[in-house]
CSV table of C-alpha atoms and ligand atoms in Angstrom, one decimal:
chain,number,residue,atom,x,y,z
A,12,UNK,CA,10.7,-11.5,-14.4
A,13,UNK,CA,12.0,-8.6,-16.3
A,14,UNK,CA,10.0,-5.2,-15.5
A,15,UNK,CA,12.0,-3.0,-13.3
A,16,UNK,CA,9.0,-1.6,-11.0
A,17,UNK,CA,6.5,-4.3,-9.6
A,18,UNK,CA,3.6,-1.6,-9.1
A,19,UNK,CA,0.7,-3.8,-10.4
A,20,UNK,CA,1.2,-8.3,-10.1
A,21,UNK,CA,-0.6,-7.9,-13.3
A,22,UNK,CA,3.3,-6.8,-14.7
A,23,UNK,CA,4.3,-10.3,-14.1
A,24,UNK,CA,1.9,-12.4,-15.9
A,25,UNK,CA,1.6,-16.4,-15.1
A,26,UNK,CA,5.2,-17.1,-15.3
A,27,UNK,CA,6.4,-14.2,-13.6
A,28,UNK,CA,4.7,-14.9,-10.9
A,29,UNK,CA,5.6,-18.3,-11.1
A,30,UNK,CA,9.0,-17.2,-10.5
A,31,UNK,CA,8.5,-15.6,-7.7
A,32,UNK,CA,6.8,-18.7,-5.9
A,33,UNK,CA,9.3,-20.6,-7.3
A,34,UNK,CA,12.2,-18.4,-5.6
A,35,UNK,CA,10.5,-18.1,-2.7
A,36,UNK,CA,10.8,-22.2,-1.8
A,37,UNK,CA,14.8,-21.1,-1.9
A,38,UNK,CA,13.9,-18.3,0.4
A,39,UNK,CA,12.0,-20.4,2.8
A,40,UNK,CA,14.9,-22.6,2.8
A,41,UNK,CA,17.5,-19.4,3.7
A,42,UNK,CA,15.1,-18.7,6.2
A,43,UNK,CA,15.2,-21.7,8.1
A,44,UNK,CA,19.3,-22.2,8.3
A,45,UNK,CA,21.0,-20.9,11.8
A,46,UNK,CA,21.9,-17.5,10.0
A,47,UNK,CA,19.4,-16.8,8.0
A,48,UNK,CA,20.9,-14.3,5.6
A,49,UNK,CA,22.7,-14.4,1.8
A,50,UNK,CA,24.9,-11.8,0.2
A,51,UNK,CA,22.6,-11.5,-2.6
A,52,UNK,CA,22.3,-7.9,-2.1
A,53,UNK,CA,25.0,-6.7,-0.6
A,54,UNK,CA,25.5,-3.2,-1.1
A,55,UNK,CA,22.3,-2.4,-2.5
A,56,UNK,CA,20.3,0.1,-0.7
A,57,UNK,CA,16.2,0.0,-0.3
A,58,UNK,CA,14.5,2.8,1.4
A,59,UNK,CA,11.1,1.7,3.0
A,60,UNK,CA,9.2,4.6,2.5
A,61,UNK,CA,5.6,4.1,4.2
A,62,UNK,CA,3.0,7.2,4.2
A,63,UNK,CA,0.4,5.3,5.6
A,64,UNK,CA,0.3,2.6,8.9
A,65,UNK,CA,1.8,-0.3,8.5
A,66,UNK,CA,2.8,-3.8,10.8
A,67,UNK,CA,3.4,-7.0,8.2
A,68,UNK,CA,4.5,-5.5,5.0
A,69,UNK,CA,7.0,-2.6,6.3
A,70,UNK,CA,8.5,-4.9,8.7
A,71,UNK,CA,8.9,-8.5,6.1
A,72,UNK,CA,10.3,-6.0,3.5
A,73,UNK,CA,13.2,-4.8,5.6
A,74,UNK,CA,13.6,-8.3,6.9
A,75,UNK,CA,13.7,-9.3,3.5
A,76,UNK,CA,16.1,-6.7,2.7
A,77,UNK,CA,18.5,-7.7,5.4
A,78,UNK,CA,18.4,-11.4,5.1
A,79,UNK,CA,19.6,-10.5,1.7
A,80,UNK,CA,22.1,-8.4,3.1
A,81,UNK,CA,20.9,-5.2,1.7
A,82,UNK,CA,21.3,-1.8,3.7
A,83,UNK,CA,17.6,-0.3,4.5
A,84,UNK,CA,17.0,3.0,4.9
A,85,UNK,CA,13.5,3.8,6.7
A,86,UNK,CA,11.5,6.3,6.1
A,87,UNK,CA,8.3,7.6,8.3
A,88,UNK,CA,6.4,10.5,6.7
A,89,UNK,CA,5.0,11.5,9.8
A,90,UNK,CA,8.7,12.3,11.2
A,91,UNK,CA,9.8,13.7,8.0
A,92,UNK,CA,10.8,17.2,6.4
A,93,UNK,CA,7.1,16.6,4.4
A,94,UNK,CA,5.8,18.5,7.2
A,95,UNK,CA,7.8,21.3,6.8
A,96,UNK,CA,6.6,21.5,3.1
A,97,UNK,CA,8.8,19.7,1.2
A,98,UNK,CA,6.9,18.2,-1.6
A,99,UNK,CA,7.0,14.2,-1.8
A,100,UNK,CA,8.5,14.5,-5.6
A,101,UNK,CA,11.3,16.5,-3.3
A,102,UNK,CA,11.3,13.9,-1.2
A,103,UNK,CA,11.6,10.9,-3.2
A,104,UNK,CA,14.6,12.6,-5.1
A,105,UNK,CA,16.3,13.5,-2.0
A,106,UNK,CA,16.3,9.6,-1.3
A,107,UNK,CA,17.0,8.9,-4.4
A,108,UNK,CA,20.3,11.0,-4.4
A,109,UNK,CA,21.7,9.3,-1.2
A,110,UNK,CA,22.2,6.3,-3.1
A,111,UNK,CA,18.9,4.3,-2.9
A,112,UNK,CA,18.8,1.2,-5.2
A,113,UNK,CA,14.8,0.9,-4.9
A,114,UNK,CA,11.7,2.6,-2.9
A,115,UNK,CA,9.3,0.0,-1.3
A,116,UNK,CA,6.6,2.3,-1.2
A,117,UNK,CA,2.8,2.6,0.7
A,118,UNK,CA,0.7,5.1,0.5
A,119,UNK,CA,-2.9,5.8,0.8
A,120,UNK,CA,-3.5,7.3,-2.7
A,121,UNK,CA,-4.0,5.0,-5.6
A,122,UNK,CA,-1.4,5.5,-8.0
A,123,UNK,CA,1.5,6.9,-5.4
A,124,UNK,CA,3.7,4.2,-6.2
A,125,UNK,CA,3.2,4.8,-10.1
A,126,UNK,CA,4.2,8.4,-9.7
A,127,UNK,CA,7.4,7.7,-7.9
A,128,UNK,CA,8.5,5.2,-10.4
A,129,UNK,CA,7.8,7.9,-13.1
A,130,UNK,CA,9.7,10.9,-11.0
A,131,UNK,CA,12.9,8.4,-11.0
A,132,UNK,CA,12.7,7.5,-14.6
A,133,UNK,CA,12.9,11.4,-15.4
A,134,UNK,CA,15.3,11.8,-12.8
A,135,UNK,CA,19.0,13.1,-12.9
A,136,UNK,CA,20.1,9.7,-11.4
A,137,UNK,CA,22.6,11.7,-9.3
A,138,UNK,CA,22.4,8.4,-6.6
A,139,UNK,CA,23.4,5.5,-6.3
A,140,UNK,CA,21.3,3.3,-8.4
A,141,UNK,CA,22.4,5.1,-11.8
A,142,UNK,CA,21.0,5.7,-14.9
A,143,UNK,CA,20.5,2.2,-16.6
A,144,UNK,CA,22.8,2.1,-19.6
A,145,UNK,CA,23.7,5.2,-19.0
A,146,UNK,CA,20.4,6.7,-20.1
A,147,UNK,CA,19.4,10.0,-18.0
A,148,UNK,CA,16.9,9.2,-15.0
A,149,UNK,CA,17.7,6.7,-11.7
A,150,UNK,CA,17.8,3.2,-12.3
A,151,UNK,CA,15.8,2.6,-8.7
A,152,UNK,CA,13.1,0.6,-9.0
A,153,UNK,CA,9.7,1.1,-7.1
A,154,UNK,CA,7.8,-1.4,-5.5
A,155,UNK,CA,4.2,-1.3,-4.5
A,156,UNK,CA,3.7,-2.0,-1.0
A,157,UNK,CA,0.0,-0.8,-1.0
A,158,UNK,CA,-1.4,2.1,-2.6
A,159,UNK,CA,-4.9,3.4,-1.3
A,160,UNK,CA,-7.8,0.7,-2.7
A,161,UNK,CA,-5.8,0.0,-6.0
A,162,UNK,CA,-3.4,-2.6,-5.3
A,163,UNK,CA,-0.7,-4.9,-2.9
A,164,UNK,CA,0.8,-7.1,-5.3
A,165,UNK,CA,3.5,-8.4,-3.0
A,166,UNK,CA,0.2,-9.7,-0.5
A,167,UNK,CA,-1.3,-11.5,-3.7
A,168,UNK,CA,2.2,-13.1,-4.1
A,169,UNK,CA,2.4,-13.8,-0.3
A,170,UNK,CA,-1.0,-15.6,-0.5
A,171,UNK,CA,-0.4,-17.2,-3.7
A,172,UNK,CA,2.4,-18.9,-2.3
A,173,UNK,CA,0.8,-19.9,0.6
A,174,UNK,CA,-2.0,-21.8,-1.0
A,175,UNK,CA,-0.4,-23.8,-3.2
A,176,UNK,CA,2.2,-24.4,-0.6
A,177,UNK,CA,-0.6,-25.5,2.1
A,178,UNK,CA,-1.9,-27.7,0.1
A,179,UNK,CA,0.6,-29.4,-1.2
A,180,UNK,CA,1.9,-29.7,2.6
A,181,UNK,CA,-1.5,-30.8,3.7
A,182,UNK,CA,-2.9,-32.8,0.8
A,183,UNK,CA,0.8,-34.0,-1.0
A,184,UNK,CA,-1.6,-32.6,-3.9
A,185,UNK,CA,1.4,-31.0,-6.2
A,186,UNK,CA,-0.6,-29.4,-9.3
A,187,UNK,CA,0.8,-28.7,-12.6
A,188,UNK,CA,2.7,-26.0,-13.0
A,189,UNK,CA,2.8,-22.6,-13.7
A,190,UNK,CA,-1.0,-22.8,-12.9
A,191,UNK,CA,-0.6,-24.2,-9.6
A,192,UNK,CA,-4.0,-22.7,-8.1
A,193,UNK,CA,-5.8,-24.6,-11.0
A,194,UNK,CA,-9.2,-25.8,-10.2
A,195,UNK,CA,-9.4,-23.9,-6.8
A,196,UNK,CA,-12.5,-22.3,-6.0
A,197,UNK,CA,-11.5,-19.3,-4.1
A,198,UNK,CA,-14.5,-17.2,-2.1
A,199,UNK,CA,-13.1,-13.5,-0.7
A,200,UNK,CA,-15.5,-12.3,1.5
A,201,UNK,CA,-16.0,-8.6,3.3
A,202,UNK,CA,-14.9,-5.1,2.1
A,203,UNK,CA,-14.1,-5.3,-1.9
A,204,UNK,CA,-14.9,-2.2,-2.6
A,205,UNK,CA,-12.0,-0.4,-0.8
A,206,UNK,CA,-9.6,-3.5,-0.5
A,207,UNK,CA,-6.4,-3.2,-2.4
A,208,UNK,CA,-5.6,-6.7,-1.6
A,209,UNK,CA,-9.2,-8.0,-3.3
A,210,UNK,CA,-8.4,-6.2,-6.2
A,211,UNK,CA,-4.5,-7.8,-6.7
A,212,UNK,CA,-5.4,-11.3,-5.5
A,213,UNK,CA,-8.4,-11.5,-8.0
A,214,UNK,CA,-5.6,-10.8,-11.1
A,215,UNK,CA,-3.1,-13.2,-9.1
A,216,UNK,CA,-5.9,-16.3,-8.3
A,217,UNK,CA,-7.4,-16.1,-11.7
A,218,UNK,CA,-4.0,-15.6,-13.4
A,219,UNK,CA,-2.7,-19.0,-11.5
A,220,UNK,CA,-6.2,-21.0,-12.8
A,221,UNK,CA,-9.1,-20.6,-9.6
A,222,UNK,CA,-12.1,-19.2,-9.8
A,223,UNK,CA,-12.6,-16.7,-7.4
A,224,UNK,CA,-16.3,-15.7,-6.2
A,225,UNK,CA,-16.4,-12.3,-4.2
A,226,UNK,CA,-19.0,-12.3,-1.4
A,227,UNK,CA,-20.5,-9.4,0.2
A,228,UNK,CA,-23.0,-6.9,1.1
A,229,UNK,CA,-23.7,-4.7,-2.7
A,230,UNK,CA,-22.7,-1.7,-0.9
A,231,UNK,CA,-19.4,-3.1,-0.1
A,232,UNK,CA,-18.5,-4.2,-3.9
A,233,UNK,CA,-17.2,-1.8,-6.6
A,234,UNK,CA,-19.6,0.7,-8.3
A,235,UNK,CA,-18.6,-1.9,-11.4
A,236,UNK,CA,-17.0,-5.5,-11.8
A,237,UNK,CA,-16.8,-5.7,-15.4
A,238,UNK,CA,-13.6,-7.1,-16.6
A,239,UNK,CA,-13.0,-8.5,-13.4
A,240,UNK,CA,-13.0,-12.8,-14.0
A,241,UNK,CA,-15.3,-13.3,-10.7
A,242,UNK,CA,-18.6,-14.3,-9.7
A,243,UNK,CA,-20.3,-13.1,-7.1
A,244,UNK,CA,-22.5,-14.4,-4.2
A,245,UNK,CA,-24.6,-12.6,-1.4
A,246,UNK,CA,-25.0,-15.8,0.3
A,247,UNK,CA,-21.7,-16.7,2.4
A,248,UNK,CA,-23.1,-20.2,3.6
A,249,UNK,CA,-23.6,-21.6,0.6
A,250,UNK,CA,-19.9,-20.4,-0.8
A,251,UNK,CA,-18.2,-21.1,2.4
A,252,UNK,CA,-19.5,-24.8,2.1
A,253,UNK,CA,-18.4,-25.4,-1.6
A,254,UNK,CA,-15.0,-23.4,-1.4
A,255,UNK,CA,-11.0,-24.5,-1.2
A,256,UNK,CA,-10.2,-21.0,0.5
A,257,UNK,CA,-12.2,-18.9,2.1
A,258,UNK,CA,-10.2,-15.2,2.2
A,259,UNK,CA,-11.7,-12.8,4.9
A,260,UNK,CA,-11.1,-8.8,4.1
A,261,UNK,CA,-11.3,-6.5,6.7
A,262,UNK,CA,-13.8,-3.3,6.7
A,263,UNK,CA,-12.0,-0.9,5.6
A,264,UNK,CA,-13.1,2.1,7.9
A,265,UNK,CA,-10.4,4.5,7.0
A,266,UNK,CA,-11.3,4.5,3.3
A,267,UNK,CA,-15.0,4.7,4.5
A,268,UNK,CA,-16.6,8.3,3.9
A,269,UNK,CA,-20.3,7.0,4.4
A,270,UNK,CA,-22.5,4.7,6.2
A,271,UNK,CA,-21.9,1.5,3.9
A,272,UNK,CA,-23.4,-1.1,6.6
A,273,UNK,CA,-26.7,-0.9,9.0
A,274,UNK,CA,-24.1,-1.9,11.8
A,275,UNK,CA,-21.3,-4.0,12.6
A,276,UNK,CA,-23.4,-6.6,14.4
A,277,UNK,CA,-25.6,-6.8,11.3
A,278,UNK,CA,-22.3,-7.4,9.4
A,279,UNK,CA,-21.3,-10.4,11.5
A,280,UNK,CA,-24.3,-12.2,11.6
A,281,UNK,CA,-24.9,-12.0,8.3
A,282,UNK,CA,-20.8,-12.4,6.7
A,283,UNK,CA,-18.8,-12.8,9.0
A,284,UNK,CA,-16.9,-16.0,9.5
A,285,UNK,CA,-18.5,-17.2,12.6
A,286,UNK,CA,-17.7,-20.8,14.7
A,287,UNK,CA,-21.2,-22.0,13.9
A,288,UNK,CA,-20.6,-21.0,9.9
A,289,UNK,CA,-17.0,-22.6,9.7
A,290,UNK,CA,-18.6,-26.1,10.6
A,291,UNK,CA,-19.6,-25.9,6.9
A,292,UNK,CA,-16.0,-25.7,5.9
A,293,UNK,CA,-14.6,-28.5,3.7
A,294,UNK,CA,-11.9,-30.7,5.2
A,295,UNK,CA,-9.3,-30.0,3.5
A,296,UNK,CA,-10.5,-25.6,3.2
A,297,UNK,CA,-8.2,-22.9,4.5
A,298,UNK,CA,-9.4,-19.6,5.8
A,299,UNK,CA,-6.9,-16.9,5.0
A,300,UNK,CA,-7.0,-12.9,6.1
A,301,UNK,CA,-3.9,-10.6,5.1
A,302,UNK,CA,-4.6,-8.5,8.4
A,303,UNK,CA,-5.1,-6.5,10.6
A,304,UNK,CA,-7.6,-8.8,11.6
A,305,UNK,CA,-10.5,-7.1,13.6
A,306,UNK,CA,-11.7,-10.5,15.5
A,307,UNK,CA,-15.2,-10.9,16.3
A,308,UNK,CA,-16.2,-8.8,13.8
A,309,UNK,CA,-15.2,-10.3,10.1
A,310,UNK,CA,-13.8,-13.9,12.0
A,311,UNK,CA,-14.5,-15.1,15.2
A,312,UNK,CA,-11.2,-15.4,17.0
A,313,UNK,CA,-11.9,-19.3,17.5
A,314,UNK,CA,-11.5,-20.2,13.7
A,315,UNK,CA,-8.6,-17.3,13.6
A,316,UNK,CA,-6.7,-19.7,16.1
A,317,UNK,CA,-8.0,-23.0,14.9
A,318,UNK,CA,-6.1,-25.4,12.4
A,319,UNK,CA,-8.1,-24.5,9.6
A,320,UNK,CA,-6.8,-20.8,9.7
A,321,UNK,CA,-3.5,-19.8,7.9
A,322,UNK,CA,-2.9,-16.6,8.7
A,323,UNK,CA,0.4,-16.5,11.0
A,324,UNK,CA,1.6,-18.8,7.8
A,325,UNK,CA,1.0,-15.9,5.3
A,326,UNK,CA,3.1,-13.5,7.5
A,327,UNK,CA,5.8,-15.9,7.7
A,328,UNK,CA,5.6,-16.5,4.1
A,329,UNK,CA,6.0,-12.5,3.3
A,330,UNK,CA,9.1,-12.1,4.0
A,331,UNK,CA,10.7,-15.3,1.8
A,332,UNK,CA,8.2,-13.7,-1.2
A,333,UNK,CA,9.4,-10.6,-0.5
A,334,UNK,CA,13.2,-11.8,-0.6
A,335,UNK,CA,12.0,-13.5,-4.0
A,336,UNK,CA,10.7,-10.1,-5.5
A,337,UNK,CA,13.5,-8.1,-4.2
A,338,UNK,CA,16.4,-10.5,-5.7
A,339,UNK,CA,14.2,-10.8,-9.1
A,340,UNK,CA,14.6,-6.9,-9.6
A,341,UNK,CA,17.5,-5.9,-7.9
A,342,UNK,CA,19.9,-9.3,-7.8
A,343,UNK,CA,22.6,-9.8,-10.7
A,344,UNK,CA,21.1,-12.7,-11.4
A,345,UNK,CA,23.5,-14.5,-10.4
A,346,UNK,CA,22.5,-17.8,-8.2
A,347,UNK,CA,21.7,-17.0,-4.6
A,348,UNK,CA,24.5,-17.7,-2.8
A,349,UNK,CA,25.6,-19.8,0.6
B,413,CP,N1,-1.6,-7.1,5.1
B,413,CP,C1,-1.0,-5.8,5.3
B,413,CP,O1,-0.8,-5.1,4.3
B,413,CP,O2,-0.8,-5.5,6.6
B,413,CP,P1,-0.1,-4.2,7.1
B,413,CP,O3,-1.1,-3.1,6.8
B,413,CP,O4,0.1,-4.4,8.6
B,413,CP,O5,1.2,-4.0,6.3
């Protein structure tokens, strides 16, 4: 993997992102040892720099961060000197010239994490980080932890990872690789429209070989699909029956400035992944949900808990994909390390 920002998962391609998963088996390993930490990154700096709410991803990058021995420097918005009128560009160099390495950024504007990236290219590179080969501009990369309903490639990773892991775990079915999600047909159900996750994991599936059928209400699906390698389906039974993974979204209220749904009963009964509706599961189908999860109204909370569900599995597999994607851009290279 050599592009120095990973804004879009699209930037990897099929083998980057196979070399993420790839790492992230090593990671999982690191994780499970007494002390679960490598010098990969010592003295590196990464500045978590969330503008908008955030459990799962802030949290497994700076646990990434550490168990890679990196120093983290977090940053709230809310608390910060933004409020006092300093401009985010401001604010991003300020950071930048205490010596930060890379910016794990969220924000709820599309594009955020795109502009930061170009600020530090055209930057002085008076921190740490350096201007690569001694060109002008910081050598800190930027990574996309969410930007408003345009893209979180690091969850797309995440849940990559866990499917073909789950399966292989479950099934001892070991696919060919790179394509390792060959074959799969994947159904994401709920909120396309605003979901920035929908919109990375349909590059990310497609790019490892599923098909991936999108399943929702029309008002909840983008104004336009075309270029997007999907099908789509209004009728959640009938997917839900036939499908490998079924991957709930949730609705997306806060990017919500109109009435998109009669009600949120309505919404359940008719795609929601009730306990009557996940007896037509497969056997061998996992139901997947990057959360928040808002139960009883996109899952029930019985399938959210029940055997079939993977979801504490994705959390727990954030933070080993997230070591992956922080040693790919930052580490020497150099092999990981006792
Ligand atoms: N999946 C996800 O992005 O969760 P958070 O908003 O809690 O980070």
């Amino acid at each position: 993997m050599t592009p120095r920002h990973l804004l879009s998962v699209g930037d990897l391609g099929l083998d980057g992102i196979d070399e993420v998963l790839r790492l992230a088996d090593t990671f999982v390993e690191v994780g499970r040892r007494p002390i679960p930490r490598v010098p990969a990154l010592r003295g590196k700096t990464i500045v978590s720099t969330f503008f908008e709410d955030s459990t799962r991803t802030r949290l497994s990058f700076e646990a990434a961060a550490k168990r890679l021995s990196a120093d983290v420097m977090t940053f709230t918005g809310s608390s910060s000197s933004l409020n006092k009128g300093e401009s985010l560009r401001d604010t991003v160099l300020t950071l930048e010239a205490m010596g930060a390495d890379a910016f794990v950024v969220r924000h709820s504007c599309a594009g955020v994490p795109a502009q930061v990236a170009g600020w530090l290219e055209s930057a002085g590179g008076a921190g740490g980080a350096g201007g690569a080969g001694g060109q002008p501009g910081s050598g800190a990369s930027v990574l996309n932890a969410g930007d408003g309903a345009h893209e979180h490639p690091t969850q797309a990773l995440l849940d990559c990872f866990t499917i073909s892991r789950e399966r292989e775990r479950r099934l001892g079915y070991s696919p060919a690789r790179p394509a390792v999600l060959s074959g799969l047909s994947i159904a994401i159900v709920g909120d396309i429209r605003h979901s920035r996750v929908a919109r990375s994991n349909v590059i990310a599936f497609s790019t490892l070989g599923a098909t991936v059928t999108l399943v929702a209400p029309p008002t909840l699906l983008p104004p336009s699909l075309e270029g997007w390698p999907v099908e789509v389906s209004h009728d959640i039974d009938a997917v839900v029956a036939k499908s490998d993974v079924v991957y709930l979204l949730r609705l997306q209220s806060e990017r919500m400035h109109e009435q998109f749904l009669p009600s949120l009963r309505e919404y359940t009964a008719t795609f929601g992944l009730t306990a009557e509706r996940a007896r037509l599961l497969g056997p061998s189908a996992l139901v997947m949900h990057p959360g928040p999860v808002r139960r009883g109204i996109e899952i029930a909370a019985e399938v959210a808990d029940s055997p079939v569900s993977v979801i504490t599995t994705q959390v727990a597999n954030g933070v080993a994909v997230r070591m992956a994607v922080l040693y790919l851009l930052l580490g020497s290279g150099a092999p990981v390390g006792a």
